[in-house]
């Protein structure tokens, strides 16, 4: 600490007040880092009106997204003990209850975990059944393409698809993406069990429906989808099956993206794909041509988000036809037509049209969507920056506690504040060269 700063601390009441504010702000930040429910704070959208917030703080608070500690890794259990109880089947610590959903791979059941007294959603998949279905994929088969993960998956069976889905889910950790808690996969058993956090309200909407969402609700949910997809793209994953039935609604009123059964993992800035996958009415036009060409993966998710937003508002898809070839033709060539009712704002129309741009190169991008006036309510309701919600703080509880104990001295205040800003609990004033094992005479140290 410089002598100048030390003198100001003793003599200047304004500076002391500023310091008190800093410590208070640090305590707020430290509390946010301390997990209340394991690893994340409860989302809330109420504004913190009592003090002025910076733009970034405000956007983070309003979306309930704060620096958070990484979630517990997915548990993998290779031994499964199955017993028949009085009223239900028990798998290890889980008591299986009623069926809550059905997908094309298997059923989803409510499961009570005796260890932590919580309910989960358990997906049961028959490995034998999936292996038998090899060659008869549930979704459209891929067209020829060169090597890579895309090609590998194309030639693998449905069971490999499930293992790929598990591999993807294991690395995901975001408020708007469903969380895979445990995988029970005993080689001696036919069933593979995927235990998810329970997203109690199920799909955000069924389509078609005569009671779609209001524009306000659609915006609220769509903003969650934006953040979820931004996170997936940041993690180099193209979802490829965004649609209302894969958007589950939590008790907190927020959307969680589910179903990674046809997702692609990519390297670099974007996936270059050539196959068609997903749900026909949500497929982008560039995937439906006979020409052998490659297209951007991110732009496919944007198209599907556009179809989804249309569904939110009108309760049905923008392109529909009795026959699959007719549907493809409409997706490729027909303009988007908005029904007369409900009447929607020009801003929403503009966004849908730009997402459903048939030309992937000119289609609106995710960063542009985040800045669209309809999404951010003409600049009054900003979304958090990518780095604000896509990264997690990899620290232990002990490190958090220790950092808070450092508060009393001004140098510690500056130190911890800097740590919180950098979301790192290593000493930011330590010579970078020391950590890297190089010379101590690195330039640029200013404290
Ligand atoms: N974590 C969860 N919490 C609550 N319900 C869930 C959860 N996961 C799935 N479900 C319910 O189970 C249904 C089937 O989910 P699942 O992921 O097995 O199917 P799917 O793969 O999306 O189906 P499809 O293959 O037909 O698209 C969902 O539509 C939902 O209603």
Coordinates of N, CA and C and ligand atoms in Angstrom, one line a residue, residues 100-106 108 121 123 138-139 178 196-200 202-203 241 243 245-246 248 258-259, ligand 1:
X100 N -43.4 -39.7 -15.0 CA -43.7 -38.3 -15.2 C -43.5 -37.8 -16.7
X101 N -42.9 -38.8 -17.5 CA -42.7 -38.4 -18.9 C -42.3 -39.6 -19.7
X102 N -42.4 -39.4 -21.0 CA -42.0 -40.5 -21.9 C -41.3 -39.9 -23.1
X103 N -40.1 -40.4 -23.4 CA -39.4 -40.0 -24.6 C -39.3 -41.1 -25.5
X104 N -38.6 -40.9 -26.6 CA -38.5 -42.0 -27.6 C -37.5 -43.1 -27.1
X105 N -36.6 -42.7 -26.2 CA -35.6 -43.7 -25.7 C -36.1 -44.5 -24.5
X106 N -37.1 -43.9 -23.8 CA -37.6 -44.6 -22.6 C -38.4 -43.7 -21.7
X108 N -39.5 -41.6 -18.1 CA -38.9 -40.8 -17.1 C -39.8 -40.9 -15.8
X121 N -35.7 -36.6 -11.3 CA -36.3 -37.2 -12.5 C -35.4 -38.3 -13.0
X123 N -34.5 -41.1 -15.8 CA -34.7 -41.6 -17.1 C -34.2 -43.0 -17.2
X138 N -34.2 -42.8 -34.3 CA -35.5 -42.2 -34.1 C -35.6 -40.9 -34.9
X139 N -34.5 -40.2 -35.1 CA -34.5 -39.0 -35.8 C -33.9 -39.2 -37.2
X178 N -30.6 -28.3 -17.9 CA -30.9 -29.3 -16.9 C -29.6 -30.0 -16.4
X196 N -31.7 -36.9 -13.2 CA -31.7 -35.5 -13.4 C -32.3 -34.7 -12.2
X197 N -31.8 -33.5 -12.1 CA -32.6 -32.6 -11.1 C -34.0 -32.6 -11.6
X198 N -35.0 -32.5 -10.7 CA -36.4 -32.5 -11.1 C -36.7 -31.1 -11.5
X199 N -37.3 -31.0 -12.7 CA -37.8 -29.7 -13.2 C -39.3 -29.8 -13.2
X200 N -39.9 -29.5 -12.1 CA -41.3 -30.0 -11.8 C -42.4 -29.6 -12.7
X202 N -42.4 -29.4 -15.9 CA -42.4 -30.0 -17.3 C -42.3 -29.0 -18.4
X203 N -42.6 -29.5 -19.6 CA -42.4 -28.6 -20.8 C -43.1 -27.2 -20.6
X241 N -31.9 -29.4 -31.1 CA -33.3 -29.9 -31.0 C -34.1 -28.9 -30.0
X243 N -36.9 -26.8 -29.0 CA -38.3 -26.7 -29.3 C -39.0 -26.6 -27.9
X245 N -41.1 -28.4 -26.3 CA -41.1 -29.6 -25.4 C -39.8 -29.9 -24.8
X246 N -38.7 -29.4 -25.3 CA -37.4 -29.6 -24.6 C -37.0 -28.4 -23.7
X248 N -37.9 -27.1 -20.2 CA -38.7 -27.5 -19.0 C -38.7 -26.3 -18.1
X258 N -33.4 -29.1 -22.0 CA -33.1 -30.5 -21.8 C -32.9 -31.2 -23.2
X259 N -32.7 -32.5 -23.1 CA -32.6 -33.4 -24.3 C -31.4 -33.1 -25.2
Ligands
LIG1 N1 -35.5 -33.4 -15.4 C1 -36.8 -33.5 -15.6 N2 -37.7 -33.1 -14.8 C2 -39.0 -33.2 -15.0 N3 -39.5 -33.8 -16.1 C3 -38.7 -34.3 -17.0 C4 -37.3 -34.2 -16.8 N4 -36.7 -34.7 -17.9 C5 -37.7 -35.2 -18.7 N5 -38.9 -34.9 -18.2 C6 -40.2 -35.3 -18.7 O1 -40.1 -36.5 -19.5 C7 -40.4 -36.2 -20.8 C8 -39.5 -37.1 -21.7 O2 -38.2 -36.7 -21.6 P1 -37.0 -37.4 -22.4 O3 -35.8 -36.5 -22.3 O4 -36.9 -38.8 -22.1 O5 -37.7 -37.4 -23.8 P2 -37.1 -36.7 -25.1 O6 -35.8 -37.3 -25.4 O7 -37.2 -35.2 -24.9 O8 -38.2 -37.1 -26.1 P3 -38.1 -37.1 -27.6 O9 -37.0 -38.0 -27.9 O10 -39.4 -37.6 -28.1 O11 -37.8 -35.7 -28.0 C9 -40.2 -34.8 -21.0 O12 -41.0 -34.3 -22.1 C10 -40.6 -34.2 -19.7 O13 -42.0 -34.1 -19.6

